[in-house]
PDB file of C-alpha atoms in Angstrom:
ATOM      1  CA  MET I   3     199.629  30.362 -31.443  1.00  0.00           C
ATOM      2  CA  ARG I   4     201.448  29.475 -34.820  1.00  0.00           C
ATOM      3  CA  ALA I   5     199.928  26.423 -37.201  1.00  0.00           C
ATOM      4  CA  PHE I   6     200.606  25.750 -40.549  1.00  0.00           C
ATOM      5  CA  THR I   7     197.341  25.209 -41.641  1.00  0.00           C
ATOM      6  CA  VAL I   8     195.360  24.088 -44.964  1.00  0.00           C
ATOM      7  CA  PRO I   9     192.607  26.250 -45.015  1.00  0.00           C
ATOM      8  CA  ALA I  10     190.373  24.996 -47.943  1.00  0.00           C
ATOM      9  CA  PRO I  11     190.458  22.415 -50.575  1.00  0.00           C
ATOM     10  CA  ASP I  12     193.069  23.097 -53.559  1.00  0.00           C
ATOM     11  CA  THR I  13     194.989  25.637 -51.601  1.00  0.00           C
ATOM     12  CA  ASP I  14     198.349  25.402 -50.129  1.00  0.00           C
ATOM     13  CA  PRO I  15     198.966  25.604 -46.670  1.00  0.00           C
ATOM     14  CA  ALA I  16     199.987  28.719 -44.919  1.00  0.00           C
ATOM     15  CA  MET I  17     201.434  30.005 -41.640  1.00  0.00           C
ATOM     16  CA  THR I  18     198.210  31.163 -39.364  1.00  0.00           C
ATOM     17  CA  GLU I  19     197.808  32.568 -35.449  1.00  0.00           C
ATOM     18  CA  LEU I  20     195.291  30.445 -34.059  1.00  0.00           C
ATOM     19  CA  GLU I  21     193.709  30.156 -30.044  1.00  0.00           C
ATOM     20  CA  VAL I  22     195.769  27.825 -27.465  1.00  0.00           C
ATOM     21  CA  PRO I  23     192.764  25.153 -27.875  1.00  0.00           C
ATOM     22  CA  ARG I  24     191.232  23.365 -24.545  1.00  0.00           C
ATOM     23  CA  PRO I  25     191.264  19.811 -24.435  1.00  0.00           C
ATOM     24  CA  GLY I  26     188.430  18.031 -24.102  1.00  0.00           C
ATOM     25  CA  PRO I  27     187.038  14.744 -22.543  1.00  0.00           C
ATOM     26  CA  GLY I  28     190.029  11.844 -24.069  1.00  0.00           C
ATOM     27  CA  GLU I  29     192.235  14.664 -25.392  1.00  0.00           C
ATOM     28  CA  ILE I  30     195.463  15.997 -24.304  1.00  0.00           C
ATOM     29  CA  LEU I  31     196.954  18.987 -24.551  1.00  0.00           C
ATOM     30  CA  VAL I  32     200.842  18.863 -25.884  1.00  0.00           C
ATOM     31  CA  ARG I  33     203.241  21.767 -26.505  1.00  0.00           C
ATOM     32  CA  ASN I  34     204.577  20.082 -29.782  1.00  0.00           C
ATOM     33  CA  ALA I  35     208.825  20.466 -29.817  1.00  0.00           C
ATOM     34  CA  CYS I  36     208.827  18.523 -32.801  1.00  0.00           C
ATOM     35  CA  CYS I  37     207.101  17.119 -36.108  1.00  0.00           C
ATOM     36  CA  GLY I  38     208.410  14.512 -38.451  1.00  0.00           C
ATOM     37  CA  LEU I  39     207.168  15.267 -42.182  1.00  0.00           C
ATOM     38  CA  ASN I  40     205.941  12.767 -44.411  1.00  0.00           C
ATOM     39  CA  PHE I  41     205.175  11.566 -47.976  1.00  0.00           C
ATOM     40  CA  ALA I  42     201.270  11.657 -46.770  1.00  0.00           C
ATOM     41  CA  ASP I  43     201.331  14.962 -45.715  1.00  0.00           C
ATOM     42  CA  LEU I  44     201.906  16.340 -49.524  1.00  0.00           C
ATOM     43  CA  LEU I  45     199.246  13.810 -50.083  1.00  0.00           C
ATOM     44  CA  MET I  46     197.057  15.457 -47.494  1.00  0.00           C
ATOM     45  CA  MET I  47     197.426  18.745 -48.665  1.00  0.00           C
ATOM     46  CA  ARG I  48     196.210  17.748 -52.008  1.00  0.00           C
ATOM     47  CA  GLY I  49     193.324  16.072 -50.981  1.00  0.00           C
ATOM     48  CA  LYS I  50     194.593  12.971 -52.028  1.00  0.00           C
ATOM     49  CA  TYR I  51     195.089  11.363 -48.511  1.00  0.00           C
ATOM     50  CA  GLN I  52     192.801   7.837 -47.832  1.00  0.00           C
ATOM     51  CA  GLU I  53     191.727   9.794 -44.630  1.00  0.00           C
ATOM     52  CA  MET I  54     191.163  13.334 -44.991  1.00  0.00           C
ATOM     53  CA  PRO I  55     190.127  15.623 -42.048  1.00  0.00           C
ATOM     54  CA  GLU I  56     187.881  18.686 -42.592  1.00  0.00           C
ATOM     55  CA  HIS I  57     188.927  22.033 -43.275  1.00  0.00           C
ATOM     56  CA  PRO I  58     190.727  23.848 -41.986  1.00  0.00           C
ATOM     57  CA  PHE I  59     193.146  21.745 -40.792  1.00  0.00           C
ATOM     58  CA  VAL I  60     196.981  21.376 -39.209  1.00  0.00           C
ATOM     59  CA  LEU I  61     199.638  19.778 -40.964  1.00  0.00           C
ATOM     60  CA  GLY I  62     202.122  17.161 -39.269  1.00  0.00           C
ATOM     61  CA  MET I  63     201.139  13.426 -38.359  1.00  0.00           C
ATOM     62  CA  GLU I  64     204.235  12.769 -35.883  1.00  0.00           C
ATOM     63  CA  ILE I  65     204.666  14.519 -32.987  1.00  0.00           C
ATOM     64  CA  ALA I  66     207.006  14.899 -29.869  1.00  0.00           C
ATOM     65  CA  GLY I  67     206.603  17.182 -27.243  1.00  0.00           C
ATOM     66  CA  THR I  68     205.342  17.982 -23.617  1.00  0.00           C
ATOM     67  CA  VAL I  69     202.070  17.837 -22.220  1.00  0.00           C
ATOM     68  CA  GLU I  70     200.314  20.605 -21.068  1.00  0.00           C
ATOM     69  CA  ALA I  71     196.974  19.403 -19.607  1.00  0.00           C
ATOM     70  CA  LEU I  72     194.282  16.894 -19.727  1.00  0.00           C
ATOM     71  CA  GLY I  73     190.580  17.011 -20.784  1.00  0.00           C
ATOM     72  CA  PRO I  74     188.187  16.428 -17.830  1.00  0.00           C
ATOM     73  CA  GLY I  75     188.172  12.877 -16.736  1.00  0.00           C
ATOM     74  CA  THR I  76     190.855  11.786 -18.847  1.00  0.00           C
ATOM     75  CA  GLU I  77     193.439   9.738 -17.902  1.00  0.00           C
ATOM     76  CA  GLY I  78     196.977  10.132 -19.022  1.00  0.00           C
ATOM     77  CA  PRO I  79     200.572  11.279 -19.145  1.00  0.00           C
ATOM     78  CA  PRO I  80     200.290  13.879 -16.211  1.00  0.00           C
ATOM     79  CA  PRO I  81     201.243  17.601 -17.421  1.00  0.00           C
ATOM     80  CA  GLY I  82     205.218  18.087 -17.814  1.00  0.00           C
ATOM     81  CA  SER I  83     205.461  14.655 -19.722  1.00  0.00           C
ATOM     82  CA  ARG I  84     207.728  14.244 -22.500  1.00  0.00           C
ATOM     83  CA  VAL I  85     205.598  12.082 -25.178  1.00  0.00           C
ATOM     84  CA  ALA I  86     205.527  10.869 -28.497  1.00  0.00           C
ATOM     85  CA  LEU I  87     202.490   9.961 -30.700  1.00  0.00           C
ATOM     86  CA  PHE I  88     200.844  10.046 -33.727  1.00  0.00           C
ATOM     87  CA  GLY I  89     198.489  12.269 -34.081  1.00  0.00           C
ATOM     88  CA  GLY I  90     197.515  12.070 -37.852  1.00  0.00           C
ATOM     89  CA  ARG I  91     197.970  16.089 -38.012  1.00  0.00           C
ATOM     90  CA  GLY I  92     198.001  18.916 -35.893  1.00  0.00           C
ATOM     91  CA  GLY I  93     201.726  18.331 -35.265  1.00  0.00           C
ATOM     92  CA  LEU I  94     202.980  21.920 -37.433  1.00  0.00           C
ATOM     93  CA  ALA I  95     201.760  24.179 -34.660  1.00  0.00           C
ATOM     94  CA  ASP I  96     203.441  25.269 -31.038  1.00  0.00           C
ATOM     95  CA  TYR I  97     200.145  23.317 -29.538  1.00  0.00           C
ATOM     96  CA  GLY I  98     198.039  20.360 -30.616  1.00  0.00           C
ATOM     97  CA  LEU I  99     195.211  18.511 -29.275  1.00  0.00           C
ATOM     98  CA  PHE I 100     195.366  14.345 -29.577  1.00  0.00           C
ATOM     99  CA  PRO I 101     193.569  11.068 -28.247  1.00  0.00           C
ATOM    100  CA  ALA I 102     195.311  10.750 -24.995  1.00  0.00           C
ATOM    101  CA  ASP I 103     195.098   7.224 -25.652  1.00  0.00           C
ATOM    102  CA  ARG I 104     197.927   7.391 -28.409  1.00  0.00           C
ATOM    103  CA  ALA I 105     200.620   9.516 -26.125  1.00  0.00           C
ATOM    104  CA  VAL I 106     203.746   7.501 -25.471  1.00  0.00           C
ATOM    105  CA  VAL I 107     206.160   8.743 -22.640  1.00  0.00           C
ATOM    106  CA  LEU I 108     209.550   9.186 -23.608  1.00  0.00           C
ATOM    107  CA  PRO I 109     212.477   7.565 -22.415  1.00  0.00           C
ATOM    108  CA  ASP I 110     215.011  10.343 -21.047  1.00  0.00           C
ATOM    109  CA  GLN I 111     217.703   9.486 -23.388  1.00  0.00           C
ATOM    110  CA  ILE I 112     215.155   9.932 -26.295  1.00  0.00           C
ATOM    111  CA  ASP I 113     215.452  13.783 -27.526  1.00  0.00           C
ATOM    112  CA  PHE I 114     212.536  15.341 -29.128  1.00  0.00           C
ATOM    113  CA  ALA I 115     213.765  14.950 -32.729  1.00  0.00           C
ATOM    114  CA  THR I 116     214.776  11.435 -32.822  1.00  0.00           C
ATOM    115  CA  ALA I 117     211.136  10.648 -31.309  1.00  0.00           C
ATOM    116  CA  ALA I 118     209.305  12.738 -34.015  1.00  0.00           C
ATOM    117  CA  ALA I 119     211.208  10.755 -36.879  1.00  0.00           C
ATOM    118  CA  LEU I 120     210.595   7.321 -35.523  1.00  0.00           C
ATOM    119  CA  PRO I 121     206.697   6.869 -35.269  1.00  0.00           C
ATOM    120  CA  VAL I 122     205.393   5.991 -38.861  1.00  0.00           C
ATOM    121  CA  ALA I 123     208.360   4.404 -40.709  1.00  0.00           C
ATOM    122  CA  TYR I 124     209.660   2.135 -37.831  1.00  0.00           C
ATOM    123  CA  GLY I 125     206.460   1.616 -36.431  1.00  0.00           C
ATOM    124  CA  THR I 126     205.140   0.531 -39.823  1.00  0.00           C
ATOM    125  CA  SER I 127     207.859  -1.934 -40.135  1.00  0.00           C
ATOM    126  CA  HIS I 128     207.857  -3.232 -36.699  1.00  0.00           C
ATOM    127  CA  VAL I 129     204.188  -3.983 -36.167  1.00  0.00           C
ATOM    128  CA  ALA I 130     204.477  -5.309 -39.934  1.00  0.00           C
ATOM    129  CA  LEU I 131     207.185  -7.977 -39.312  1.00  0.00           C
ATOM    130  CA  ASP I 132     206.261  -8.621 -35.608  1.00  0.00           C
ATOM    131  CA  HIS I 133     202.429  -8.469 -34.828  1.00  0.00           C
ATOM    132  CA  LYS I 134     201.020  -9.314 -38.792  1.00  0.00           C
ATOM    133  CA  ALA I 135     203.934 -11.943 -39.988  1.00  0.00           C
ATOM    134  CA  ARG I 136     204.950 -12.855 -36.828  1.00  0.00           C
ATOM    135  CA  LEU I 137     208.363 -13.073 -37.882  1.00  0.00           C
ATOM    136  CA  ARG I 138     210.807 -15.657 -36.063  1.00  0.00           C
ATOM    137  CA  ARG I 139     214.500 -15.981 -35.050  1.00  0.00           C
ATOM    138  CA  GLY I 140     216.181 -17.779 -38.134  1.00  0.00           C
ATOM    139  CA  GLU I 141     213.624 -17.122 -40.807  1.00  0.00           C
ATOM    140  CA  THR I 142     214.719 -15.426 -43.916  1.00  0.00           C
ATOM    141  CA  LEU I 143     213.201 -12.121 -44.862  1.00  0.00           C
ATOM    142  CA  VAL I 144     213.030 -10.689 -48.081  1.00  0.00           C
ATOM    143  CA  VAL I 145     212.768  -7.016 -48.632  1.00  0.00           C
ATOM    144  CA  LEU I 146     211.519  -5.257 -51.582  1.00  0.00           C
ATOM    145  CA  GLY I 147     213.131  -1.548 -51.960  1.00  0.00           C
ATOM    146  CA  ALA I 148     215.312  -2.119 -49.265  1.00  0.00           C
ATOM    147  CA  ALA I 149     217.189   1.323 -49.210  1.00  0.00           C
ATOM    148  CA  GLY I 150     213.446   3.231 -49.210  1.00  0.00           C
ATOM    149  CA  GLY I 151     212.087   4.902 -46.122  1.00  0.00           C
ATOM    150  CA  VAL I 152     210.286   2.281 -44.820  1.00  0.00           C
ATOM    151  CA  GLY I 153     212.326  -0.571 -46.659  1.00  0.00           C
ATOM    152  CA  LEU I 154     215.288   0.295 -45.015  1.00  0.00           C
ATOM    153  CA  THR I 155     213.762   0.228 -41.205  1.00  0.00           C
ATOM    154  CA  ALA I 156     212.469  -3.001 -42.413  1.00  0.00           C
ATOM    155  CA  VAL I 157     216.157  -4.478 -43.014  1.00  0.00           C
ATOM    156  CA  GLU I 158     217.112  -2.852 -39.551  1.00  0.00           C
ATOM    157  CA  LEU I 159     214.611  -4.376 -37.366  1.00  0.00           C
ATOM    158  CA  GLY I 160     214.516  -7.388 -38.998  1.00  0.00           C
ATOM    159  CA  HIS I 161     218.181  -8.079 -38.513  1.00  0.00           C
ATOM    160  CA  LEU I 162     217.348  -6.595 -34.917  1.00  0.00           C
ATOM    161  CA  MET I 163     214.826  -9.627 -34.502  1.00  0.00           C
ATOM    162  CA  GLY I 164     217.342 -12.391 -35.807  1.00  0.00           C
ATOM    163  CA  ALA I 165     215.824 -12.912 -39.356  1.00  0.00           C
ATOM    164  CA  ARG I 166     218.313 -13.536 -42.049  1.00  0.00           C
ATOM    165  CA  VAL I 167     217.574 -10.502 -44.358  1.00  0.00           C
ATOM    166  CA  VAL I 168     217.920 -10.453 -47.951  1.00  0.00           C
ATOM    167  CA  ALA I 169     217.778  -6.974 -49.129  1.00  0.00           C
ATOM    168  CA  ILE I 170     216.427  -6.086 -52.929  1.00  0.00           C
ATOM    169  CA  ALA I 171     217.438  -2.551 -53.986  1.00  0.00           C
ATOM    170  CA  ARG I 172     218.282  -0.712 -57.637  1.00  0.00           C
ATOM    171  CA  GLY I 173     221.819  -0.626 -57.620  1.00  0.00           C
ATOM    172  CA  GLU I 174     225.394  -0.548 -55.679  1.00  0.00           C
ATOM    173  CA  ALA I 175     225.172   2.221 -53.649  1.00  0.00           C
ATOM    174  CA  LYS I 176     221.552   1.203 -52.547  1.00  0.00           C
ATOM    175  CA  LEU I 177     222.674  -1.691 -51.410  1.00  0.00           C
ATOM    176  CA  GLU I 178     225.432  -0.834 -49.814  1.00  0.00           C
ATOM    177  CA  ILE I 179     223.035   1.266 -47.622  1.00  0.00           C
ATOM    178  CA  ALA I 180     221.253  -2.095 -47.048  1.00  0.00           C
ATOM    179  CA  ARG I 181     224.081  -3.897 -45.933  1.00  0.00           C
ATOM    180  CA  GLN I 182     224.992  -1.476 -43.497  1.00  0.00           C
ATOM    181  CA  ALA I 183     221.857  -1.516 -41.713  1.00  0.00           C
ATOM    182  CA  GLY I 184     222.043  -5.085 -41.544  1.00  0.00           C
ATOM    183  CA  ALA I 185     220.982  -7.226 -44.763  1.00  0.00           C
ATOM    184  CA  ASP I 186     222.930 -10.536 -45.152  1.00  0.00           C
ATOM    185  CA  HIS I 187     222.545 -11.044 -49.231  1.00  0.00           C
ATOM    186  CA  LEU I 188     222.016  -8.506 -51.461  1.00  0.00           C
ATOM    187  CA  ILE I 189     220.260  -8.604 -55.121  1.00  0.00           C
ATOM    188  CA  ASP I 190     220.061  -5.795 -57.221  1.00  0.00           C
ATOM    189  CA  ALA I 191     216.485  -4.839 -58.582  1.00  0.00           C
ATOM    190  CA  ARG I 192     217.842  -4.601 -61.605  1.00  0.00           C
ATOM    191  CA  SER I 193     218.516  -8.508 -62.395  1.00  0.00           C
ATOM    192  CA  SER I 194     216.078 -10.623 -64.516  1.00  0.00           C
ATOM    193  CA  ASP I 195     216.567 -13.633 -62.200  1.00  0.00           C
ATOM    194  CA  ILE I 196     215.359 -12.709 -58.880  1.00  0.00           C
ATOM    195  CA  ARG I 197     213.408 -15.553 -57.978  1.00  0.00           C
ATOM    196  CA  ASP I 198     215.979 -17.725 -58.652  1.00  0.00           C
ATOM    197  CA  GLN I 199     218.652 -15.969 -56.954  1.00  0.00           C
ATOM    198  CA  ILE I 200     215.912 -15.854 -53.697  1.00  0.00           C
ATOM    199  CA  LYS I 201     215.384 -19.400 -54.462  1.00  0.00           C
ATOM    200  CA  ALA I 202     218.915 -20.148 -54.306  1.00  0.00           C
ATOM    201  CA  LEU I 203     219.388 -18.574 -50.761  1.00  0.00           C
ATOM    202  CA  GLY I 204     216.718 -21.442 -49.552  1.00  0.00           C
ATOM    203  CA  GLY I 205     213.533 -19.252 -50.342  1.00  0.00           C
ATOM    204  CA  ALA I 206     211.697 -16.671 -48.277  1.00  0.00           C
ATOM    205  CA  ASP I 207     209.820 -17.483 -44.887  1.00  0.00           C
ATOM    206  CA  VAL I 208     208.542 -13.482 -45.025  1.00  0.00           C
ATOM    207  CA  VAL I 209     208.373 -10.808 -47.836  1.00  0.00           C
ATOM    208  CA  TYR I 210     208.031  -7.450 -46.892  1.00  0.00           C
ATOM    209  CA  ASP I 211     206.917  -5.510 -50.136  1.00  0.00           C
ATOM    210  CA  ALA I 212     206.254  -1.829 -50.486  1.00  0.00           C
ATOM    211  CA  VAL I 213     206.815  -1.733 -54.109  1.00  0.00           C
ATOM    212  CA  GLY I 214     204.521  -4.477 -55.932  1.00  0.00           C
ATOM    213  CA  GLY I 215     204.889  -5.022 -59.769  1.00  0.00           C
ATOM    214  CA  ASP I 216     207.485  -7.193 -61.092  1.00  0.00           C
ATOM    215  CA  LEU I 217     209.540  -7.267 -57.664  1.00  0.00           C
ATOM    216  CA  PHE I 218     206.065  -8.714 -55.621  1.00  0.00           C
ATOM    217  CA  ARG I 219     205.978 -11.515 -58.519  1.00  0.00           C
ATOM    218  CA  ALA I 220     209.447 -12.718 -58.342  1.00  0.00           C
ATOM    219  CA  ALA I 221     209.455 -12.668 -54.619  1.00  0.00           C
ATOM    220  CA  PHE I 222     205.737 -14.685 -54.557  1.00  0.00           C
ATOM    221  CA  ARG I 223     207.005 -16.997 -56.652  1.00  0.00           C
ATOM    222  CA  ALA I 224     209.985 -17.839 -54.569  1.00  0.00           C
ATOM    223  CA  MET I 225     208.199 -18.069 -50.906  1.00  0.00           C
ATOM    224  CA  LYS I 226     208.256 -21.114 -48.902  1.00  0.00           C
ATOM    225  CA  PRO I 227     205.499 -23.168 -47.970  1.00  0.00           C
ATOM    226  CA  GLU I 228     203.383 -21.599 -44.997  1.00  0.00           C
ATOM    227  CA  GLY I 229     205.515 -17.893 -45.844  1.00  0.00           C
ATOM    228  CA  ARG I 230     203.857 -15.033 -45.417  1.00  0.00           C
ATOM    229  CA  ILE I 231     203.999 -12.069 -47.835  1.00  0.00           C
ATOM    230  CA  LEU I 232     203.445  -8.263 -46.588  1.00  0.00           C
ATOM    231  CA  VAL I 233     201.767  -6.170 -48.650  1.00  0.00           C
ATOM    232  CA  ILE I 234     202.965  -2.524 -47.389  1.00  0.00           C
ATOM    233  CA  GLY I 235     202.321  -0.283 -50.584  1.00  0.00           C
ATOM    234  CA  HIS I 236     203.106  -0.304 -54.484  1.00  0.00           C
ATOM    235  CA  ALA I 237     205.630   2.486 -55.067  1.00  0.00           C
ATOM    236  CA  SER I 238     206.012   1.284 -58.448  1.00  0.00           C
ATOM    237  CA  GLY I 239     202.288   2.162 -59.470  1.00  0.00           C
ATOM    238  CA  ASP I 240     201.829  -1.692 -60.605  1.00  0.00           C
ATOM    239  CA  VAL I 241     199.427  -3.041 -58.207  1.00  0.00           C
ATOM    240  CA  PRO I 242     200.012  -7.052 -58.520  1.00  0.00           C
ATOM    241  CA  GLN I 243     196.899  -9.503 -59.231  1.00  0.00           C
ATOM    242  CA  ILE I 244     197.283 -12.591 -56.884  1.00  0.00           C
ATOM    243  CA  PRO I 245     195.503 -15.541 -58.266  1.00  0.00           C
ATOM    244  CA  ALA I 246     193.841 -17.432 -55.587  1.00  0.00           C
ATOM    245  CA  ASN I 247     194.974 -20.746 -56.653  1.00  0.00           C
ATOM    246  CA  HIS I 248     198.475 -20.106 -56.439  1.00  0.00           C
ATOM    247  CA  LEU I 249     197.764 -19.474 -52.651  1.00  0.00           C
ATOM    248  CA  LEU I 250     195.935 -22.797 -52.034  1.00  0.00           C
ATOM    249  CA  VAL I 251     198.909 -24.517 -54.150  1.00  0.00           C
ATOM    250  CA  LYS I 252     202.144 -23.024 -52.040  1.00  0.00           C
ATOM    251  CA  ASN I 253     199.977 -22.774 -48.703  1.00  0.00           C
ATOM    252  CA  VAL I 254     201.182 -19.193 -48.276  1.00  0.00           C
ATOM    253  CA  ASP I 255     199.628 -16.012 -46.744  1.00  0.00           C
ATOM    254  CA  VAL I 256     198.978 -12.666 -48.284  1.00  0.00           C
ATOM    255  CA  LEU I 257     198.725 -10.302 -45.637  1.00  0.00           C
ATOM    256  CA  GLY I 258     197.514  -6.739 -46.209  1.00  0.00           C
ATOM    257  CA  PHE I 259     198.918  -4.047 -43.756  1.00  0.00           C
ATOM    258  CA  TYR I 260     198.149  -0.311 -43.310  1.00  0.00           C
ATOM    259  CA  TRP I 261     199.710   0.826 -40.060  1.00  0.00           C
ATOM    260  CA  GLY I 262     197.464   3.752 -39.383  1.00  0.00           C
ATOM    261  CA  GLY I 263     194.314   1.450 -39.589  1.00  0.00           C
ATOM    262  CA  TYR I 264     194.974   0.176 -36.194  1.00  0.00           C
ATOM    263  CA  LEU I 265     194.364   3.543 -34.860  1.00  0.00           C
ATOM    264  CA  ARG I 266     190.492   3.122 -35.390  1.00  0.00           C
ATOM    265  CA  PHE I 267     190.253  -0.643 -33.988  1.00  0.00           C
ATOM    266  CA  ARG I 268     193.518  -1.571 -31.865  1.00  0.00           C
ATOM    267  CA  PRO I 269     195.328   1.388 -31.299  1.00  0.00           C
ATOM    268  CA  GLU I 270     197.030  -0.534 -28.221  1.00  0.00           C
ATOM    269  CA  VAL I 271     199.220  -2.209 -30.958  1.00  0.00           C
ATOM    270  CA  ILE I 272     200.407   1.047 -31.767  1.00  0.00           C
ATOM    271  CA  THR I 273     201.378   2.196 -28.702  1.00  0.00           C
ATOM    272  CA  ASP I 274     203.011  -0.952 -27.509  1.00  0.00           C
ATOM    273  CA  SER I 275     204.871  -0.922 -30.835  1.00  0.00           C
ATOM    274  CA  LEU I 276     206.267   2.900 -30.050  1.00  0.00           C
ATOM    275  CA  ALA I 277     207.217   1.781 -26.475  1.00  0.00           C
ATOM    276  CA  THR I 278     209.280  -1.097 -28.032  1.00  0.00           C
ATOM    277  CA  LEU I 279     210.688   1.113 -30.631  1.00  0.00           C
ATOM    278  CA  PHE I 280     211.460   4.321 -28.303  1.00  0.00           C
ATOM    279  CA  ASP I 281     213.190   1.458 -25.362  1.00  0.00           C
ATOM    280  CA  TRP I 282     215.033   0.554 -28.735  1.00  0.00           C
ATOM    281  CA  ALA I 283     216.150   3.821 -29.186  1.00  0.00           C
ATOM    282  CA  ALA I 284     217.491   4.631 -25.960  1.00  0.00           C
ATOM    283  CA  GLN I 285     219.483   1.855 -26.031  1.00  0.00           C
ATOM    284  CA  GLY I 286     221.090   2.626 -29.134  1.00  0.00           C
ATOM    285  CA  ARG I 287     219.693  -0.359 -30.917  1.00  0.00           C
ATOM    286  CA  ILE I 288     217.993   1.722 -33.670  1.00  0.00           C
ATOM    287  CA  ARG I 289     219.203   5.316 -34.983  1.00  0.00           C
ATOM    288  CA  PRO I 290     216.387   7.174 -37.182  1.00  0.00           C
ATOM    289  CA  HIS I 291     218.570   8.938 -39.818  1.00  0.00           C
ATOM    290  CA  ILE I 292     217.445  12.542 -39.761  1.00  0.00           C
ATOM    291  CA  SER I 293     218.571  14.422 -43.020  1.00  0.00           C
ATOM    292  CA  HIS I 294     216.940  18.089 -42.526  1.00  0.00           C
ATOM    293  CA  THR I 295     216.207  19.839 -39.362  1.00  0.00           C
ATOM    294  CA  LEU I 296     213.805  23.422 -39.831  1.00  0.00           C
ATOM    295  CA  PRO I 297     212.461  25.587 -37.829  1.00  0.00           C
ATOM    296  CA  LEU I 298     208.660  25.715 -38.307  1.00  0.00           C
ATOM    297  CA  GLU I 299     208.356  28.877 -40.414  1.00  0.00           C
ATOM    298  CA  ARG I 300     210.355  26.674 -42.799  1.00  0.00           C
ATOM    299  CA  ALA I 301     207.976  24.084 -42.713  1.00  0.00           C
ATOM    300  CA  ALA I 302     207.043  24.511 -46.734  1.00  0.00           C
ATOM    301  CA  GLU I 303     210.484  24.280 -47.579  1.00  0.00           C
ATOM    302  CA  GLY I 304     210.778  21.043 -45.385  1.00  0.00           C
ATOM    303  CA  LEU I 305     207.857  19.563 -47.635  1.00  0.00           C
ATOM    304  CA  GLU I 306     209.649  20.693 -50.802  1.00  0.00           C
ATOM    305  CA  LEU I 307     212.242  18.805 -49.878  1.00  0.00           C
ATOM    306  CA  LEU I 308     210.042  15.717 -49.513  1.00  0.00           C
ATOM    307  CA  ARG I 309     208.059  16.598 -52.841  1.00  0.00           C
ATOM    308  CA  SER I 310     211.582  16.937 -54.564  1.00  0.00           C
ATOM    309  CA  ARG I 311     213.015  14.169 -52.985  1.00  0.00           C
ATOM    310  CA  ALA I 312     216.076  16.259 -52.060  1.00  0.00           C
ATOM    311  CA  SER I 313     216.044  14.415 -48.799  1.00  0.00           C
ATOM    312  CA  THR I 314     218.158  11.590 -47.793  1.00  0.00           C
ATOM    313  CA  GLY I 315     216.367  10.757 -44.512  1.00  0.00           C
ATOM    314  CA  LYS I 316     213.627  11.911 -42.378  1.00  0.00           C
ATOM    315  CA  VAL I 317     213.063  15.583 -41.997  1.00  0.00           C
ATOM    316  CA  VAL I 318     212.284  16.826 -38.649  1.00  0.00           C
ATOM    317  CA  ILE I 319     210.572  20.569 -38.228  1.00  0.00           C
ATOM    318  CA  THR I 320     211.248  22.215 -34.713  1.00  0.00           C
ATOM    319  CA  MET I 321     208.998  24.451 -32.794  1.00  0.00           C
ATOM    320  CA  PRO I 322     210.738  26.758 -29.848  1.00  0.00           C
ATOM    321  CA  PRO I 323     210.631  25.457 -25.996  1.00  0.00           C
ATOM    322  CA  ALA I 324     207.957  26.802 -24.221  1.00  0.00           C
ATOM    323  CA  PRO I 325     209.008  30.264 -22.638  1.00  0.00           C
TER     324      PRO I 325
END
């Protein structure tokens, strides 16, 4: 089989020929059909990701395909099932071995490309808002970096979950994208009075922050009592420091959140979330945006689209169907 492999530290990935693996206990063999690319793939190939596999390894985190076989004594979707999963690696190959308990059976209405574009971005926002922050209908959700990859899904899902969504992004064009995704109120991230604008809307019940820096500090100061602020990331490069006495006085919660961490200690949170998201996608309630679809032999080009920020949506790599 073909596999886009990182052979050793500090080396570029390359297409290699490998034997099709056999699943062991607890594993599932998938005939990969599509793989969604992520910025984390770029970090992993440079040895900078927080969870590095041993070399050599095959890149590709988000996978959709068809079950070929189950390992001995393994329970899971039977061969022939159409599934999607977050494998963490192994997706940029014709076949992949993955933990069987991560596989989610796809509704018939969901094509493989859509399934491979959904897990990380939508899964991050859904688990963060629903499981972690327990966002309730009618609450005010403030999304920082609302036109970014995960921020836009937070706007879309927050609207779908019945929240009043305040989108904060830089410039009219990005704010318009957030508005089309369901934002009720728009605030330009370049404004000098973001705190005052949020407070004028009644304050924030939940803040979704993948940015950090000054935006975090402004939103934190505009939170309602018993508000929750989700720390998703710090794309600004400025990791804010939070005075504990402010938490005490304001009666607010700061919630650290790492989606992939649940795969280690509560994988059912991820699989249950993905089942919900695929059901919503089948109903047309969410629509992942795919800007580029490329064949496996052009995987390096797809990664360069991410690195250069030339893509406007998800980049998906496709593998031909099994003969």
